[in-house]
Amino acid sequence: EPEVTQTPSHQVTQMGQEVILRCVPISNHLYFYWYRQILGQKVEFLVSFYNNEISEKSEIFDDQFSVERPDGSNFTLKIRSTKLEDSAMYFCASSEEGGYTDTQYFGPGTRLTVL
Amino acid sequence: AQKITQTQPGMFVQEKEAVTLDCTYDTSDPSYGLFWYKQPSSGEMIFLIYQGSYDQQNATEGRYSLNFQKARKSANLVISASQLGDSALYFCAMREGGTSYGKLTFGQGTILTVHP
């Protein structure tokens, strides 16, 4: 069964460093998403991406964040200068369509720890 | 205002019994989808079941069913014949049909513990 994959599973970085989190969505899916979950809290939407551009972003997704689909299969989230409060689990998700009836399938997550 | 409310921080159930996890939602959009996800201790998010706002029947997927009461704006997950492997964090989520490009809005989650 096709699945979303994410690498790395765990990333430890120093405050102020840049990190890139990688995702490979399900191959026939057209809509891509990033969410984050701070430990013990609910899952929060960061950004949606379709047709090589951002469709929607939350207030969390400020200028320190960027997304890219560099090669037609990978989907990346870059944090330019990490802060302590960026420590969280980051989930990539994808769906065939962007409509409200379509299921989003999540990757296993990348746990980001900022020291 | 919270769009998705899960009022039960934790629930306990005996193995083989049924359990209901509550979810209420708030939207003015007539078109929306409601989803339940399971997050085991390993951390991944597993899709369980979906209910559309125009669906006449309650959704079912194996041991999971969704008790959809549109007028009350509730979408409770029912797990029948609980198993030890059902112990996890469960999230209710909603996608609205407007111009939100399909983002999911999650509730706070309910931790389910299944006792042998």
PDB file of C-alpha atoms in Angstrom:
ATOM      1  CA  GLU A   1       0.000   0.000   0.000  1.00  0.00           C
ATOM      2  CA  PRO A   2       1.415   3.414  -0.939  1.00  0.00           C
ATOM      3  CA  GLU A   3       2.495   5.562   1.969  1.00  0.00           C
ATOM      4  CA  VAL A   4       3.976   8.931   2.779  1.00  0.00           C
ATOM      5  CA  THR A   5       7.582   8.750   3.915  1.00  0.00           C
ATOM      6  CA  GLN A   6       9.594  11.305   5.882  1.00  0.00           C
ATOM      7  CA  THR A   7      13.264  11.724   6.631  1.00  0.00           C
ATOM      8  CA  PRO A   8      14.936  11.997   9.008  1.00  0.00           C
ATOM      9  CA  SER A   9      12.871  10.430  11.766  1.00  0.00           C
ATOM     10  CA  HIS A  10      14.669  12.551  14.356  1.00  0.00           C
ATOM     11  CA  GLN A  11      16.689  15.717  13.871  1.00  0.00           C
ATOM     12  CA  VAL A  12      18.634  17.469  16.595  1.00  0.00           C
ATOM     13  CA  THR A  13      19.924  20.952  15.843  1.00  0.00           C
ATOM     14  CA  GLN A  14      21.327  24.003  17.560  1.00  0.00           C
ATOM     15  CA  MET A  15      19.270  27.152  17.863  1.00  0.00           C
ATOM     16  CA  GLY A  16      19.831  29.421  14.887  1.00  0.00           C
ATOM     17  CA  GLN A  17      20.700  26.600  12.497  1.00  0.00           C
ATOM     18  CA  GLU A  18      18.803  25.820   9.327  1.00  0.00           C
ATOM     19  CA  VAL A  19      17.010  22.499   8.993  1.00  0.00           C
ATOM     20  CA  ILE A  20      15.349  20.815   6.046  1.00  0.00           C
ATOM     21  CA  LEU A  21      12.718  18.185   6.639  1.00  0.00           C
ATOM     22  CA  ARG A  22      11.993  15.882   3.732  1.00  0.00           C
ATOM     23  CA  CYS A  23       8.851  14.107   2.630  1.00  0.00           C
ATOM     24  CA  VAL A  24       7.913  11.865  -0.252  1.00  0.00           C
ATOM     25  CA  PRO A  25       4.138  12.062  -0.738  1.00  0.00           C
ATOM     26  CA  ILE A  26       2.051   9.293  -2.268  1.00  0.00           C
ATOM     27  CA  SER A  27       2.854   9.320  -5.965  1.00  0.00           C
ATOM     28  CA  ASN A  28      -0.526  10.178  -7.498  1.00  0.00           C
ATOM     29  CA  HIS A  29      -1.397  12.782  -4.883  1.00  0.00           C
ATOM     30  CA  LEU A  30      -1.531  16.426  -5.871  1.00  0.00           C
ATOM     31  CA  TYR A  31      -2.011  18.243  -2.563  1.00  0.00           C
ATOM     32  CA  PHE A  32       0.651  18.396   0.098  1.00  0.00           C
ATOM     33  CA  TYR A  33       0.628  19.638   3.654  1.00  0.00           C
ATOM     34  CA  TRP A  34       2.839  20.221   6.645  1.00  0.00           C
ATOM     35  CA  TYR A  35       1.546  20.052  10.202  1.00  0.00           C
ATOM     36  CA  ARG A  36       3.303  20.211  13.508  1.00  0.00           C
ATOM     37  CA  GLN A  37       2.565  18.812  16.933  1.00  0.00           C
ATOM     38  CA  ILE A  38       4.287  20.248  19.972  1.00  0.00           C
ATOM     39  CA  LEU A  39       4.679  17.535  22.598  1.00  0.00           C
ATOM     40  CA  GLY A  40       1.388  16.797  24.318  1.00  0.00           C
ATOM     41  CA  GLN A  41      -0.575  19.266  22.222  1.00  0.00           C
ATOM     42  CA  LYS A  42      -2.874  19.064  19.260  1.00  0.00           C
ATOM     43  CA  VAL A  43      -1.807  18.874  15.654  1.00  0.00           C
ATOM     44  CA  GLU A  44      -1.578  22.298  13.984  1.00  0.00           C
ATOM     45  CA  PHE A  45      -1.720  23.153  10.300  1.00  0.00           C
ATOM     46  CA  LEU A  46       1.294  24.937   8.856  1.00  0.00           C
ATOM     47  CA  VAL A  47       0.944  25.094   5.088  1.00  0.00           C
ATOM     48  CA  SER A  48      -0.740  23.541   2.074  1.00  0.00           C
ATOM     49  CA  PHE A  49       0.868  23.279  -1.363  1.00  0.00           C
ATOM     50  CA  TYR A  50      -0.606  22.610  -4.772  1.00  0.00           C
ATOM     51  CA  ASN A  51       0.607  23.088  -8.315  1.00  0.00           C
ATOM     52  CA  ASN A  52       4.022  24.228  -7.107  1.00  0.00           C
ATOM     53  CA  GLU A  53       2.775  27.021  -4.936  1.00  0.00           C
ATOM     54  CA  ILE A  54       1.485  27.637  -1.468  1.00  0.00           C
ATOM     55  CA  SER A  55      -2.312  27.428  -1.297  1.00  0.00           C
ATOM     56  CA  GLU A  56      -2.716  28.448   2.292  1.00  0.00           C
ATOM     57  CA  LYS A  57      -0.526  29.033   5.314  1.00  0.00           C
ATOM     58  CA  SER A  58      -1.188  29.538   8.983  1.00  0.00           C
ATOM     59  CA  GLU A  59       0.064  32.331  11.200  1.00  0.00           C
ATOM     60  CA  ILE A  60       2.716  29.937  12.481  1.00  0.00           C
ATOM     61  CA  PHE A  61       4.233  29.730   8.988  1.00  0.00           C
ATOM     62  CA  ASP A  62       6.226  32.962   9.081  1.00  0.00           C
ATOM     63  CA  ASP A  63       9.229  34.094   7.044  1.00  0.00           C
ATOM     64  CA  GLN A  64      11.450  31.548   8.776  1.00  0.00           C
ATOM     65  CA  PHE A  65       9.592  28.734   7.048  1.00  0.00           C
ATOM     66  CA  SER A  66       9.565  27.779   3.395  1.00  0.00           C
ATOM     67  CA  VAL A  67       8.397  24.806   1.350  1.00  0.00           C
ATOM     68  CA  GLU A  68       9.553  23.424  -1.930  1.00  0.00           C
ATOM     69  CA  ARG A  69       8.934  20.557  -4.308  1.00  0.00           C
ATOM     70  CA  PRO A  70      12.390  20.426  -5.826  1.00  0.00           C
ATOM     71  CA  ASP A  71      12.170  17.417  -8.082  1.00  0.00           C
ATOM     72  CA  GLY A  72       8.617  16.204  -8.580  1.00  0.00           C
ATOM     73  CA  SER A  73       8.732  13.609  -5.827  1.00  0.00           C
ATOM     74  CA  ASN A  74      10.174  15.244  -2.713  1.00  0.00           C
ATOM     75  CA  PHE A  75       8.396  17.896  -0.684  1.00  0.00           C
ATOM     76  CA  THR A  76      10.526  19.803   1.788  1.00  0.00           C
ATOM     77  CA  LEU A  77      10.015  22.100   4.741  1.00  0.00           C
ATOM     78  CA  LYS A  78      12.888  24.445   5.565  1.00  0.00           C
ATOM     79  CA  ILE A  79      13.262  26.344   8.785  1.00  0.00           C
ATOM     80  CA  ARG A  80      15.883  29.014   8.230  1.00  0.00           C
ATOM     81  CA  SER A  81      16.928  29.857  11.771  1.00  0.00           C
ATOM     82  CA  THR A  82      15.516  27.460  14.313  1.00  0.00           C
ATOM     83  CA  LYS A  83      14.232  28.571  17.691  1.00  0.00           C
ATOM     84  CA  LEU A  84      13.707  26.550  20.830  1.00  0.00           C
ATOM     85  CA  GLU A  85       9.954  26.747  20.302  1.00  0.00           C
ATOM     86  CA  ASP A  86      10.285  25.031  16.914  1.00  0.00           C
ATOM     87  CA  SER A  87      10.891  21.773  18.775  1.00  0.00           C
ATOM     88  CA  ALA A  88       7.989  19.561  17.734  1.00  0.00           C
ATOM     89  CA  MET A  89       6.932  16.617  15.630  1.00  0.00           C
ATOM     90  CA  TYR A  90       6.493  17.674  12.017  1.00  0.00           C
ATOM     91  CA  PHE A  91       4.105  15.699   9.852  1.00  0.00           C
ATOM     92  CA  CYS A  92       3.860  15.736   6.115  1.00  0.00           C
ATOM     93  CA  ALA A  93       0.533  14.716   4.563  1.00  0.00           C
ATOM     94  CA  SER A  94      -0.812  14.310   1.074  1.00  0.00           C
ATOM     95  CA  SER A  95      -4.176  13.859  -0.603  1.00  0.00           C
ATOM     96  CA  GLU A  96      -5.356  13.158  -4.132  1.00  0.00           C
ATOM     97  CA  GLU A  97      -7.590  16.171  -4.142  1.00  0.00           C
ATOM     98  CA  GLY A  98      -7.922  19.250  -1.985  1.00  0.00           C
ATOM     99  CA  GLY A  99     -11.614  18.977  -1.305  1.00  0.00           C
ATOM    100  CA  TYR A 100     -13.289  18.363   2.017  1.00  0.00           C
ATOM    101  CA  THR A 101     -14.196  14.779   1.158  1.00  0.00           C
ATOM    102  CA  ASP A 102     -10.658  13.663   0.467  1.00  0.00           C
ATOM    103  CA  THR A 103      -8.566  11.911   3.082  1.00  0.00           C
ATOM    104  CA  GLN A 104      -5.130  13.191   3.960  1.00  0.00           C
ATOM    105  CA  TYR A 105      -2.551  10.498   4.612  1.00  0.00           C
ATOM    106  CA  PHE A 106       0.216  11.302   7.018  1.00  0.00           C
ATOM    107  CA  GLY A 107       3.847  10.335   7.103  1.00  0.00           C
ATOM    108  CA  PRO A 108       5.440   8.943  10.260  1.00  0.00           C
ATOM    109  CA  GLY A 109       6.732  12.369  11.275  1.00  0.00           C
ATOM    110  CA  THR A 110      10.098  13.980  11.966  1.00  0.00           C
ATOM    111  CA  ARG A 111      10.830  14.804  15.562  1.00  0.00           C
ATOM    112  CA  LEU A 112      12.776  18.079  15.613  1.00  0.00           C
ATOM    113  CA  THR A 113      14.698  18.949  18.759  1.00  0.00           C
ATOM    114  CA  VAL A 114      16.232  22.410  18.967  1.00  0.00           C
ATOM    115  CA  LEU A 115      18.890  22.847  21.647  1.00  0.00           C
TER     116      LEU A 115
ATOM    117  CA  ALA B   1     -13.993  29.624  19.189  1.00  0.00           C
ATOM    118  CA  GLN B   2     -12.737  26.066  18.969  1.00  0.00           C
ATOM    119  CA  LYS B   3     -13.721  24.407  15.724  1.00  0.00           C
ATOM    120  CA  ILE B   4     -13.229  20.892  17.078  1.00  0.00           C
ATOM    121  CA  THR B   5     -13.788  20.015  20.722  1.00  0.00           C
ATOM    122  CA  GLN B   6     -12.892  16.745  22.341  1.00  0.00           C
ATOM    123  CA  THR B   7     -13.992  16.996  25.958  1.00  0.00           C
ATOM    124  CA  GLN B   8     -12.520  13.714  27.203  1.00  0.00           C
ATOM    125  CA  PRO B   9      -8.776  14.046  27.885  1.00  0.00           C
ATOM    126  CA  GLY B  10      -8.640  10.353  28.776  1.00  0.00           C
ATOM    127  CA  MET B  11     -10.865   7.304  28.572  1.00  0.00           C
ATOM    128  CA  PHE B  12     -10.517   3.806  29.982  1.00  0.00           C
ATOM    129  CA  VAL B  13     -12.174   0.669  28.658  1.00  0.00           C
ATOM    130  CA  GLN B  14     -11.964  -3.033  29.337  1.00  0.00           C
ATOM    131  CA  GLU B  15     -10.746  -5.256  26.548  1.00  0.00           C
ATOM    132  CA  LYS B  16     -13.616  -6.539  24.352  1.00  0.00           C
ATOM    133  CA  GLU B  17     -15.974  -3.762  25.425  1.00  0.00           C
ATOM    134  CA  ALA B  18     -17.171  -0.879  23.275  1.00  0.00           C
ATOM    135  CA  VAL B  19     -16.124   2.713  23.856  1.00  0.00           C
ATOM    136  CA  THR B  20     -17.327   6.059  22.522  1.00  0.00           C
ATOM    137  CA  LEU B  21     -14.983   8.995  22.020  1.00  0.00           C
ATOM    138  CA  ASP B  22     -16.746  12.331  21.800  1.00  0.00           C
ATOM    139  CA  CYS B  23     -16.227  15.047  19.228  1.00  0.00           C
ATOM    140  CA  THR B  24     -18.216  18.208  18.601  1.00  0.00           C
ATOM    141  CA  TYR B  25     -17.502  20.657  15.832  1.00  0.00           C
ATOM    142  CA  ASP B  26     -18.351  24.180  14.848  1.00  0.00           C
ATOM    143  CA  THR B  27     -18.675  25.413  11.293  1.00  0.00           C
ATOM    144  CA  SER B  28     -21.005  27.572   9.248  1.00  0.00           C
ATOM    145  CA  ASP B  29     -19.929  25.863   6.036  1.00  0.00           C
ATOM    146  CA  PRO B  30     -22.594  23.395   4.826  1.00  0.00           C
ATOM    147  CA  SER B  31     -19.922  21.252   3.174  1.00  0.00           C
ATOM    148  CA  TYR B  32     -17.387  19.604   5.430  1.00  0.00           C
ATOM    149  CA  GLY B  33     -15.716  16.336   6.200  1.00  0.00           C
ATOM    150  CA  LEU B  34     -15.023  14.835   9.600  1.00  0.00           C
ATOM    151  CA  PHE B  35     -12.090  12.506  10.163  1.00  0.00           C
ATOM    152  CA  TRP B  36     -10.740  10.427  12.989  1.00  0.00           C
ATOM    153  CA  TYR B  37      -7.053   9.621  13.324  1.00  0.00           C
ATOM    154  CA  LYS B  38      -5.248   7.347  15.733  1.00  0.00           C
ATOM    155  CA  GLN B  39      -1.808   8.193  17.085  1.00  0.00           C
ATOM    156  CA  PRO B  40      -0.124   5.281  18.871  1.00  0.00           C
ATOM    157  CA  SER B  41       2.828   5.851  21.180  1.00  0.00           C
ATOM    158  CA  SER B  42       5.156   5.401  18.180  1.00  0.00           C
ATOM    159  CA  GLY B  43       3.855   8.764  16.938  1.00  0.00           C
ATOM    160  CA  GLU B  44       2.473   8.161  13.455  1.00  0.00           C
ATOM    161  CA  MET B  45      -0.995   9.402  12.468  1.00  0.00           C
ATOM    162  CA  ILE B  46      -3.254   6.651  11.189  1.00  0.00           C
ATOM    163  CA  PHE B  47      -6.483   7.485   9.360  1.00  0.00           C
ATOM    164  CA  LEU B  48      -9.463   5.579  10.747  1.00  0.00           C
ATOM    165  CA  ILE B  49     -12.759   6.823   9.354  1.00  0.00           C
ATOM    166  CA  TYR B  50     -14.422   9.640   7.428  1.00  0.00           C
ATOM    167  CA  GLN B  51     -17.908  11.170   7.454  1.00  0.00           C
ATOM    168  CA  GLY B  52     -19.120  13.759   4.960  1.00  0.00           C
ATOM    169  CA  SER B  53     -21.635  16.416   5.891  1.00  0.00           C
ATOM    170  CA  TYR B  54     -24.092  15.241   3.254  1.00  0.00           C
ATOM    171  CA  ASP B  55     -23.781  11.555   4.039  1.00  0.00           C
ATOM    172  CA  GLN B  56     -27.095  10.086   5.135  1.00  0.00           C
ATOM    173  CA  GLN B  57     -25.635   6.991   6.730  1.00  0.00           C
ATOM    174  CA  ASN B  58     -23.177   6.795   9.588  1.00  0.00           C
ATOM    175  CA  ALA B  59     -19.744   5.708   8.394  1.00  0.00           C
ATOM    176  CA  THR B  60     -18.365   2.325   9.414  1.00  0.00           C
ATOM    177  CA  GLU B  61     -14.929   0.764   8.934  1.00  0.00           C
ATOM    178  CA  GLY B  62     -14.522  -2.607  10.578  1.00  0.00           C
ATOM    179  CA  ARG B  63     -14.669  -2.112  14.347  1.00  0.00           C
ATOM    180  CA  TYR B  64     -14.922   1.671  13.941  1.00  0.00           C
ATOM    181  CA  SER B  65     -18.148   3.520  13.419  1.00  0.00           C
ATOM    182  CA  LEU B  66     -19.003   7.166  13.498  1.00  0.00           C
ATOM    183  CA  ASN B  67     -22.132   8.339  15.290  1.00  0.00           C
ATOM    184  CA  PHE B  68     -22.899  11.441  13.230  1.00  0.00           C
ATOM    185  CA  GLN B  69     -25.558  13.771  14.656  1.00  0.00           C
ATOM    186  CA  LYS B  70     -25.591  16.756  12.341  1.00  0.00           C
ATOM    187  CA  ALA B  71     -28.101  18.856  14.265  1.00  0.00           C
ATOM    188  CA  ARG B  72     -26.018  18.498  17.411  1.00  0.00           C
ATOM    189  CA  LYS B  73     -22.790  18.972  15.457  1.00  0.00           C
ATOM    190  CA  SER B  74     -21.288  15.870  16.918  1.00  0.00           C
ATOM    191  CA  ALA B  75     -19.258  13.083  15.324  1.00  0.00           C
ATOM    192  CA  ASN B  76     -18.453  10.529  17.989  1.00  0.00           C
ATOM    193  CA  LEU B  77     -16.178   7.594  17.269  1.00  0.00           C
ATOM    194  CA  VAL B  78     -17.379   4.214  18.479  1.00  0.00           C
ATOM    195  CA  ILE B  79     -14.850   1.412  18.790  1.00  0.00           C
ATOM    196  CA  SER B  80     -16.447  -1.982  19.286  1.00  0.00           C
ATOM    197  CA  ALA B  81     -14.738  -4.972  20.894  1.00  0.00           C
ATOM    198  CA  SER B  82     -11.742  -2.975  22.125  1.00  0.00           C
ATOM    199  CA  GLN B  83      -8.313  -4.526  21.822  1.00  0.00           C
ATOM    200  CA  LEU B  84      -5.119  -3.773  23.722  1.00  0.00           C
ATOM    201  CA  GLY B  85      -3.683  -2.360  20.503  1.00  0.00           C
ATOM    202  CA  ASP B  86      -6.390   0.301  20.466  1.00  0.00           C
ATOM    203  CA  SER B  87      -4.613   2.107  23.306  1.00  0.00           C
ATOM    204  CA  ALA B  88      -3.552   5.378  21.680  1.00  0.00           C
ATOM    205  CA  LEU B  89      -4.298   9.077  21.292  1.00  0.00           C
ATOM    206  CA  TYR B  90      -7.329   9.687  19.081  1.00  0.00           C
ATOM    207  CA  PHE B  91      -7.922  12.902  17.176  1.00  0.00           C
ATOM    208  CA  CYS B  92     -11.081  14.200  15.588  1.00  0.00           C
ATOM    209  CA  ALA B  93     -10.477  16.572  12.669  1.00  0.00           C
ATOM    210  CA  MET B  94     -12.484  18.587  10.156  1.00  0.00           C
ATOM    211  CA  ARG B  95     -11.964  19.800   6.616  1.00  0.00           C
ATOM    212  CA  GLU B  96     -14.262  22.597   5.492  1.00  0.00           C
ATOM    213  CA  GLY B  97     -15.471  22.937   1.955  1.00  0.00           C
ATOM    214  CA  GLY B  98     -14.921  26.639   1.452  1.00  0.00           C
ATOM    215  CA  THR B  99     -11.694  28.182   0.252  1.00  0.00           C
ATOM    216  CA  SER B 100      -9.532  26.603   2.923  1.00  0.00           C
ATOM    217  CA  TYR B 101      -7.824  24.287   0.406  1.00  0.00           C
ATOM    218  CA  GLY B 102      -8.611  21.362   2.537  1.00  0.00           C
ATOM    219  CA  LYS B 103      -6.544  21.927   5.645  1.00  0.00           C
ATOM    220  CA  LEU B 104      -7.445  19.778   8.611  1.00  0.00           C
ATOM    221  CA  THR B 105      -8.365  21.355  11.928  1.00  0.00           C
ATOM    222  CA  PHE B 106      -7.756  19.024  14.847  1.00  0.00           C
ATOM    223  CA  GLY B 107      -9.209  18.658  18.298  1.00  0.00           C
ATOM    224  CA  GLN B 108      -7.112  18.274  21.437  1.00  0.00           C
ATOM    225  CA  GLY B 109      -7.285  14.505  21.346  1.00  0.00           C
ATOM    226  CA  THR B 110      -8.454  11.772  23.708  1.00  0.00           C
ATOM    227  CA  ILE B 111      -6.082   9.234  25.197  1.00  0.00           C
ATOM    228  CA  LEU B 112      -7.705   5.809  25.188  1.00  0.00           C
ATOM    229  CA  THR B 113      -6.365   3.126  27.493  1.00  0.00           C
ATOM    230  CA  VAL B 114      -7.597  -0.431  27.046  1.00  0.00           C
ATOM    231  CA  HIS B 115      -7.271  -2.617  30.139  1.00  0.00           C
ATOM    232  CA  PRO B 116      -6.928  -6.415  29.892  1.00  0.00           C
TER     233      PRO B 116
END
